[in-house]
Coordinates of C-alpha atoms and ligand atoms in Angstrom, one line a residue:
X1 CA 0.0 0.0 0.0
X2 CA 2.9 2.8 1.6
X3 CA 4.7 1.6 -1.9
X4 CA 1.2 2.7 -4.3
X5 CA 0.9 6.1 -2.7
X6 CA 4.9 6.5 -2.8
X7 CA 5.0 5.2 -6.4
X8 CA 1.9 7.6 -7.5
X9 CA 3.4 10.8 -5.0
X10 CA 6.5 10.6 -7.1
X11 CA 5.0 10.2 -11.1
X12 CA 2.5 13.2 -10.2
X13 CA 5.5 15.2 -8.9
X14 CA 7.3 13.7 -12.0
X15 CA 5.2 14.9 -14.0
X16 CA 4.2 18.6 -12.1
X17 CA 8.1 19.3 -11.9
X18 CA 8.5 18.4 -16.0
X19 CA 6.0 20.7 -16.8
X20 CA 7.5 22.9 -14.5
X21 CA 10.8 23.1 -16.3
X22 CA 8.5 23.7 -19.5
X23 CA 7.0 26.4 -18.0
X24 CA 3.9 25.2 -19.3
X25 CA 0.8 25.6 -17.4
X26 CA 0.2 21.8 -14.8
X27 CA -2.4 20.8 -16.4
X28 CA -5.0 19.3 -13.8
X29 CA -6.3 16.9 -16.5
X30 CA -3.0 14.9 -17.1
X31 CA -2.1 14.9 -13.2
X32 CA -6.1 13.8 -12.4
X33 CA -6.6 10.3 -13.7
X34 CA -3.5 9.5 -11.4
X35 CA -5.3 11.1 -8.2
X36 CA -8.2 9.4 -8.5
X37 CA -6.5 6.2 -8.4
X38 CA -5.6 6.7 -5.0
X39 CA -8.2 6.7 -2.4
X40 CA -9.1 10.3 -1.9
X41 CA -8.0 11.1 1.6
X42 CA -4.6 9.5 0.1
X43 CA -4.6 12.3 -2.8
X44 CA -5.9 14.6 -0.4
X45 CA -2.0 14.0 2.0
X46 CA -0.4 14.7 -1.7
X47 CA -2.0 18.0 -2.2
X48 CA -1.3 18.6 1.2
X49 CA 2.5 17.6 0.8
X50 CA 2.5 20.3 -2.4
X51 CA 0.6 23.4 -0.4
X52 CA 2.5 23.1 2.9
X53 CA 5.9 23.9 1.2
X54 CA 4.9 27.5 1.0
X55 CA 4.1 27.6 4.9
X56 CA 7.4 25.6 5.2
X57 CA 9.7 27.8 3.8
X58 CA 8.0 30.7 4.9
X59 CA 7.5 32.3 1.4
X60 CA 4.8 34.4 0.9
X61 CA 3.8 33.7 -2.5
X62 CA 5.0 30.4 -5.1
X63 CA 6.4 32.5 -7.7
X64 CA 5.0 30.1 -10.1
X65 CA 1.2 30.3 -9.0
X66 CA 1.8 34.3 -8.0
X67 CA -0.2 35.0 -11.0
X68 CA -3.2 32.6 -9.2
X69 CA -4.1 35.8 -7.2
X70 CA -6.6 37.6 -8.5
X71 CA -6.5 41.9 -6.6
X72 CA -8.9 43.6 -8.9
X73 CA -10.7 46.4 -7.0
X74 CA -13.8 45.2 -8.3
X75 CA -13.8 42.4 -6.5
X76 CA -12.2 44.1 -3.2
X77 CA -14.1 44.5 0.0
X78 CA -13.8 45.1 3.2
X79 CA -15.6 43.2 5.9
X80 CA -14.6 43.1 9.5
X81 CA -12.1 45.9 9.3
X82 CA -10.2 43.2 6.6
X83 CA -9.4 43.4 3.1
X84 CA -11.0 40.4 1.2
X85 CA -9.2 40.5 -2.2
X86 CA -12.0 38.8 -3.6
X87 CA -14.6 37.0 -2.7
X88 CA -14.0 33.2 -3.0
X89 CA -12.8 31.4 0.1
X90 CA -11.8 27.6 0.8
X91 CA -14.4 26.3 3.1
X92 CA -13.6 24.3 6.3
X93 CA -12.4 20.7 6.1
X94 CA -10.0 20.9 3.3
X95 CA -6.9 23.2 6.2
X96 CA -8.3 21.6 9.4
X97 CA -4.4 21.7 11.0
X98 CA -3.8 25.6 9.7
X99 CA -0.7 23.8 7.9
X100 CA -1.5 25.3 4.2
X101 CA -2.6 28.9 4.6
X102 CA 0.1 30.5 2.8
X103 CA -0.2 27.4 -0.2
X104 CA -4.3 28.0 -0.4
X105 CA -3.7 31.8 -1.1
X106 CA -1.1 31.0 -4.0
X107 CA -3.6 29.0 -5.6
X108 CA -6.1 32.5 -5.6
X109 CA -8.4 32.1 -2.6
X110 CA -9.5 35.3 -0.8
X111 CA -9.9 33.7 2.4
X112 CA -9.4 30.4 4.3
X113 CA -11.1 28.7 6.6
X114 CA -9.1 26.4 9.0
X115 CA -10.6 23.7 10.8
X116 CA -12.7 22.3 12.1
X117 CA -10.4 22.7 15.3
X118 CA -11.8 21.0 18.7
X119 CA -10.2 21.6 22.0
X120 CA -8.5 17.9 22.2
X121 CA -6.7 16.1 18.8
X122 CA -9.1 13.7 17.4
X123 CA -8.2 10.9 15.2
X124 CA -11.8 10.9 13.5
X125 CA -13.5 8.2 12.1
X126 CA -12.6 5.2 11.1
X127 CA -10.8 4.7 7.1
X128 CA -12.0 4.6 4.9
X129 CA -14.2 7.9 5.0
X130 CA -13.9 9.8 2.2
X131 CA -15.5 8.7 -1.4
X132 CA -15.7 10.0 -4.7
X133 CA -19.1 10.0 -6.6
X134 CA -17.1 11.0 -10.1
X135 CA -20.1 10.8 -12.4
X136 CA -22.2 13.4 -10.2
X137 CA -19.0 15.6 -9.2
X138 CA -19.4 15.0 -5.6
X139 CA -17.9 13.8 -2.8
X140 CA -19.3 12.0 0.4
X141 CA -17.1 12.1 3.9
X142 CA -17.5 10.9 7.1
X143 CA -14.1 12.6 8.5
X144 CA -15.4 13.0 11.8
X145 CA -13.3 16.2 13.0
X146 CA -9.8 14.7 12.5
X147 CA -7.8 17.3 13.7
X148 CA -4.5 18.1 15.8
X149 CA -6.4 19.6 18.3
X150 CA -6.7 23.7 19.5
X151 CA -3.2 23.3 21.4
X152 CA -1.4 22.6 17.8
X153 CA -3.3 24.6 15.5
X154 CA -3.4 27.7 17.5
X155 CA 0.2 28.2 17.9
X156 CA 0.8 27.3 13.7
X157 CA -1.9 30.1 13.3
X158 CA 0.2 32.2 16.0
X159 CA 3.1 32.0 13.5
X160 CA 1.7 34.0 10.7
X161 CA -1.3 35.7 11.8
X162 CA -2.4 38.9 11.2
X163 CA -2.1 37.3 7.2
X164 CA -2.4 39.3 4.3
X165 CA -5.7 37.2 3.6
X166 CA -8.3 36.7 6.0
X167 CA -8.4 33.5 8.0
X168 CA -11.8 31.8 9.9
X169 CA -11.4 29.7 12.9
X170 CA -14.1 27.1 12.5
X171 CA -14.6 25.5 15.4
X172 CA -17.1 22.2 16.9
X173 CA -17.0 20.2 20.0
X174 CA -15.3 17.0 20.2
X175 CA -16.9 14.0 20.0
X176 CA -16.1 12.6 23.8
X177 CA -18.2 15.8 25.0
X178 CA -21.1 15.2 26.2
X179 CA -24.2 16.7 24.7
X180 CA -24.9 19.2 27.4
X181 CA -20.8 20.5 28.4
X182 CA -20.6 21.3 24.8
X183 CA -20.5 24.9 25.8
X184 CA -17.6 24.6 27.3
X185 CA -15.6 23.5 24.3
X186 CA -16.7 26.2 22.4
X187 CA -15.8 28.4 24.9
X188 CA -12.4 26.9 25.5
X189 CA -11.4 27.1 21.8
X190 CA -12.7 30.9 21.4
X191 CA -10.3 31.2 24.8
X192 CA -7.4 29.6 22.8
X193 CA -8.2 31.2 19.7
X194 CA -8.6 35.0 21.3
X195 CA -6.6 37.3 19.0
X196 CA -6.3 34.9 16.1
X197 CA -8.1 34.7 13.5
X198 CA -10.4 37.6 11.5
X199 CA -13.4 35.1 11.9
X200 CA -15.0 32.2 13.9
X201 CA -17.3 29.6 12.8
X202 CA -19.3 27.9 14.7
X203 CA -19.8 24.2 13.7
X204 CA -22.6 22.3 14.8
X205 CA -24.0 21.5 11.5
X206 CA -21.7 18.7 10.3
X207 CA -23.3 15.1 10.4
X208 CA -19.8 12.9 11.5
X209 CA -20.1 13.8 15.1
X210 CA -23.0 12.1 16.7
X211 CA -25.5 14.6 18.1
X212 CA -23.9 17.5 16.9
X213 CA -26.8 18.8 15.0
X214 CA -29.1 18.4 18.1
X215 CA -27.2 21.6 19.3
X216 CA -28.7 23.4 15.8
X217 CA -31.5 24.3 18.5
X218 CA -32.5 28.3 19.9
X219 CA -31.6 27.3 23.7
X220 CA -28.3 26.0 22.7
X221 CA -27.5 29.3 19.9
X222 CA -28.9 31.5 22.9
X223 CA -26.4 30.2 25.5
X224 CA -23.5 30.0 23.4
X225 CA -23.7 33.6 22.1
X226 CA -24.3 34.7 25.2
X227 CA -20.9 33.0 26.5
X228 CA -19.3 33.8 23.3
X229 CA -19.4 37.3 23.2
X230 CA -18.1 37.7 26.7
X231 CA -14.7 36.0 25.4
X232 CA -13.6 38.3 21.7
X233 CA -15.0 41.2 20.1
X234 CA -13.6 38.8 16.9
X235 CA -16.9 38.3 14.5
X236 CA -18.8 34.7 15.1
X237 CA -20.7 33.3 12.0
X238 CA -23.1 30.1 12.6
X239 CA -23.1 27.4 9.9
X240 CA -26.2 25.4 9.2
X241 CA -26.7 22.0 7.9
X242 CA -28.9 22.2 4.5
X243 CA -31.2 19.5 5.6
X244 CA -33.5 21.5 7.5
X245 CA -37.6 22.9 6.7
X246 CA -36.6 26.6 4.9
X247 CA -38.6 28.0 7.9
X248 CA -36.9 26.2 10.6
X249 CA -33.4 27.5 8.5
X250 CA -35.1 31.1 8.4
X251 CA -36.2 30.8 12.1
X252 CA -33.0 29.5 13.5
X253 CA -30.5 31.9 11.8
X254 CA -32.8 34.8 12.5
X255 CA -32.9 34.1 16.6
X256 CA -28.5 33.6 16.0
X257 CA -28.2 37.5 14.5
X258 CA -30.7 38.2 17.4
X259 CA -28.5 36.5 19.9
X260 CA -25.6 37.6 18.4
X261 CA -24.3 36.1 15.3
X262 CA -22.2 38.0 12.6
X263 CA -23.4 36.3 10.1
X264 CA -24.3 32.9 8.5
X265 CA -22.3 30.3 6.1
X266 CA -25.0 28.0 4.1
X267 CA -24.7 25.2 4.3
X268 CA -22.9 22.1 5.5
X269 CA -23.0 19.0 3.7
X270 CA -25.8 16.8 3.2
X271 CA -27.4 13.7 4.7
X272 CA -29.8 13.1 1.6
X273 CA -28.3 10.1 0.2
X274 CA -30.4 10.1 -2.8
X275 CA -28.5 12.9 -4.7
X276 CA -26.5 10.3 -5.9
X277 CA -26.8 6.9 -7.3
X278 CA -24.5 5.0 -5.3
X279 CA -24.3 6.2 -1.7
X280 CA -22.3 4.8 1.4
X281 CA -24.5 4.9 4.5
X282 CA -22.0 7.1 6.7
X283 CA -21.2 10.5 6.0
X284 CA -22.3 13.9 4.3
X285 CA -22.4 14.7 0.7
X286 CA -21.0 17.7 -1.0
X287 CA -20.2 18.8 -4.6
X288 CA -22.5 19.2 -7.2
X289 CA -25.1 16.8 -6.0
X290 CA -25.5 19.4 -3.2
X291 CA -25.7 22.8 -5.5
X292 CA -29.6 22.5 -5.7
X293 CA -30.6 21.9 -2.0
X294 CA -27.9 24.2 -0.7
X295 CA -29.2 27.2 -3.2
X296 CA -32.1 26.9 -1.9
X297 CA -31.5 26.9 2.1
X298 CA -29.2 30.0 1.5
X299 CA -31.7 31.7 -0.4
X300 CA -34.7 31.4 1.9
X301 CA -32.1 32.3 5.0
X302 CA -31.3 35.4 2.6
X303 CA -34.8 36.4 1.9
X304 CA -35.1 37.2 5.7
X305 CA -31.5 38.4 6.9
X306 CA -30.1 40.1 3.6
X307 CA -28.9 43.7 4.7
X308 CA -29.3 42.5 8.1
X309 CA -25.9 40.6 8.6
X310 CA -23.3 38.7 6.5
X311 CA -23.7 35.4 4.3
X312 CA -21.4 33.4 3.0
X313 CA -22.9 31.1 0.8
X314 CA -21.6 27.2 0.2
X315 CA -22.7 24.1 -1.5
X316 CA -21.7 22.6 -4.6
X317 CA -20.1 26.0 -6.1
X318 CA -18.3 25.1 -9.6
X319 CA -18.3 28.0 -11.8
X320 CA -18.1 31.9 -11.8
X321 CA -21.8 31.8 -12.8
X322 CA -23.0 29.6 -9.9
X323 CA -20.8 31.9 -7.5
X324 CA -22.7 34.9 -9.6
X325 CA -26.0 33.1 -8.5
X326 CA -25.2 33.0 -5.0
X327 CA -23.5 36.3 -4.8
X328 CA -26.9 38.0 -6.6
X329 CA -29.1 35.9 -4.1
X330 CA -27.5 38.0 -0.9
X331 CA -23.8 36.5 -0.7
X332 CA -21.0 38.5 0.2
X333 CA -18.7 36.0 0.0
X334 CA -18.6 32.2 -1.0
X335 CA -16.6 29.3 -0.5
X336 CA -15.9 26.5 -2.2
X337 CA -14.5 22.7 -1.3
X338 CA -15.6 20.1 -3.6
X339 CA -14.6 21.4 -7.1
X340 CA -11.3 22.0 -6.4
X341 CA -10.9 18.0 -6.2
X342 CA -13.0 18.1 -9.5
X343 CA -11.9 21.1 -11.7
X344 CA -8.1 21.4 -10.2
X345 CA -5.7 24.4 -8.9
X346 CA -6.7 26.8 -11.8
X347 CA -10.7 27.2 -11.3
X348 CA -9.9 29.9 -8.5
X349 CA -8.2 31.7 -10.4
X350 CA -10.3 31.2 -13.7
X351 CA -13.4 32.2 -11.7
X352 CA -12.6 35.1 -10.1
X353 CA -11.3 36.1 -13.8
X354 CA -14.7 35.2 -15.2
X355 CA -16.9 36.6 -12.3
X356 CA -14.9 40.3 -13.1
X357 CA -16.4 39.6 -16.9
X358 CA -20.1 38.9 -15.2
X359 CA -20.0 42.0 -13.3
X360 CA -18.9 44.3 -16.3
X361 CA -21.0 42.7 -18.5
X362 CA -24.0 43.6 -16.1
X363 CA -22.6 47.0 -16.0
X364 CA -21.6 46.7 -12.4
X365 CA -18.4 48.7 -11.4
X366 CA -18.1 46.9 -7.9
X367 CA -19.2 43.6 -6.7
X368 CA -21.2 45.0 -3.4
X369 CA -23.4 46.7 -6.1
X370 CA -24.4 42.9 -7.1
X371 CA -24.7 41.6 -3.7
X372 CA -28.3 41.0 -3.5
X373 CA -29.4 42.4 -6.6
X374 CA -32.1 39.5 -6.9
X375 CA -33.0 40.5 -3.9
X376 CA -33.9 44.1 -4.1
Ligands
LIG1 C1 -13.7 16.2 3.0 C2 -14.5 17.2 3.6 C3 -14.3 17.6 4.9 C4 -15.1 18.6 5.5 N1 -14.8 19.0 6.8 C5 -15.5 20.1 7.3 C6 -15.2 20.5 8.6 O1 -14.4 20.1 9.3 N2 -16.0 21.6 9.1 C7 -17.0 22.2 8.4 O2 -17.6 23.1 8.8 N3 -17.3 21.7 7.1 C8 -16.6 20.7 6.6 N4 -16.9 20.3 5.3 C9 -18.0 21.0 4.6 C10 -17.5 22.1 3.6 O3 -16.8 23.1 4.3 C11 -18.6 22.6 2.8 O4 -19.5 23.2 3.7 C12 -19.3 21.5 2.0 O5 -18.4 20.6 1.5 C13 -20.1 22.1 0.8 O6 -19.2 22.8 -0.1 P1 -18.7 22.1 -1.4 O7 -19.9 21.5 -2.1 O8 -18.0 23.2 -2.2 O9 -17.7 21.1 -1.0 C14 -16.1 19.3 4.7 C15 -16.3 18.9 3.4 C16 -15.5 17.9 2.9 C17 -15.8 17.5 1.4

């Protein structure tokens, strides 16, 4: 097995460093057949491998994919008192140790999200629990909060925050925690966190720790917030799961801005198993199979809160035209996991490129004149 993934880790950096010395573009086409060979949490170490070198050496940009970062002021905002170059971010899951922030902005993200961190290391759940649905361009992962726990992460995040791209803290409970002290590992992380980090997330919307979204309820959102803000003045976002009623989304986020919420992200994955036609029985689903249902959670949530805080919308995001969609329906910023593993290092780049194009095509001279422009 240790010889497969070594003898694939060394023909795709074969063939990456040849068309290095080509200077030709890597093409994510040639490289991808390989990946997918390997199981994907296996190609997801290799990617990892690749953007940690950046953080490694310290360099702030990979000369080669400088030209990945796309600073148009069209695109540029500021929210939270922080420059966000433009407005696609990497959602949570992909940097859950904080070892890839410098790598993730080389390949053109505005933000990252690191995380999810909990207060003690986690080894997750058991492997294999991560799976590839190729035909419908989605994945389905049962991960489970593997992380090196808030101890580790926080001092990696220590080394190079403030960052000249915003950075969220997502945070969730871990899974030894009982149901009703989950409080206090929320409040221990935002403790360990204080200072860090130009966002927090609040995770209790993914489906890999058991009764996590049990706590997607207004006597646990009231608490928490309540707690919260006593700890940092740093913005705290909520991120919902996308299998909820619209009015149960709409009535929950609503009572979080009231309690004290910055803003939202929509959505999680899924636990609708019939988006695809060959499911596993564990896990959440995410990709393209999830575009639909997560559209339409985001948009109801942004029917009621639009102009009232800040959403991030995510979900199955795969072109500049989808982020468009999302962006006109209310979204300030949007995120993206999934298609990256589909479409390759590029897309970032080529849709921030492309979503400049929609703007000016629509007459638009900045994208906050966009934001919810279905909307109004
Ligand atoms: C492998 C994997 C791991 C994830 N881990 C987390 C996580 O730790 N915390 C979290 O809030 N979301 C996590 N997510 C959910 C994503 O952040 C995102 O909400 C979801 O995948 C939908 O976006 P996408 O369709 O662009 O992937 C994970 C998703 C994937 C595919």
């Amino acid at each position: 097995m240790i010889f497969y993934i070594l003898s694939n880790f060394y023909l795709i950096a074969g063939i990456i460093t040849k068309k290095y010395l080509e200077k030709k573009m890597i093409d994510y086409e040639t490289i991808k057949p390989y990946l997918f060979k390997l199981q994907p949490e296996n190609a997801h170490h290799i990617a990892e491998c690749v953007l940690r070198l950046p953080n490694i050496c310290q360099i702030p940009f990979n000369p080669y994919l400088k030209s990945h970062f796309i600073a148009d002021d069209i695109l540029t905002q500021e929210i939270f008192g922080k420059k966000f170059y433009n407005p696609i971010g990497l959602g949570a899951g992909f940097d859950k140790n904080a070892t890839m922030i410098r790598g993730i902005q080389t390949l053109g993200f505005g933000f990252t999200e690191i995380g999810t961190v909990t207060p003690l290391p986690q080894a997750g759940n058991p492997k294999p629990r991560m799976f590839r649905h190729v035909e419908e361009k989605s994945i389905q992962n049962a991960m489970g909060f593997n992380n090196d726990g808030a101890y580790k992460v926080q001092k990696r995040v220590k080394q190079l925050y403030p960052f000249s791209t915003p950075i969220g803290i997502n945070i969730g409970k871990n899974k030894i925690t009982p149901e009703k002290e989950a409080i206090s590992d929320y409040t221990k992380l935002l403790h360990t966190f204080k200072g860090l980090g130009d966002y927090f997330v609040i995770n209790i919307s993914s489906p890999n720790t058991p009764g996590l979204r049990d706590l997607q309820n207004e006597e646990f959102i009231k608490r928490l917030f309540g707690e919260a803000k006593k700890i940092t003045d740093t913005p705290i976002l909520l991120k919902i799961a996308p299998d909820m009623q619209e009015e149960d989304a709409i009535a929950l986020t609503s009572f979080a801005v009231e309690a004290g919420a910055d803003g939202i992200i929509a959505t999680n994955t899924t636990v609708d198993y019939s988006l695809v036609k060959q499911p596993k029985d564990i896990g959440g689903l995410s990709g393209a199979c999830l575009k639909e249902k997560s559209f339409k959670i985001f948009d109801a949530v942004a029917k009621e809160l639009f102009g009232k805080t800040l959403l991030i919308s995510v979900g199955g995001i795969d072109s500049a035209k989808e982020a468009y969609r999302r962006i006109k329906a209310g979204a300030s910023l949007i995120q993206i996991l999934s298609g990256i593993v589909f479409y390759g290092p590029d897309m970032i780049r080529d849709m921030n490129l492309e979503l400049i194009e929609l703007l000016k095509e629509d007459g638009y001279s900045h994208i906050s004149e966009a934001i919810g422009a279905d909307r109004k």
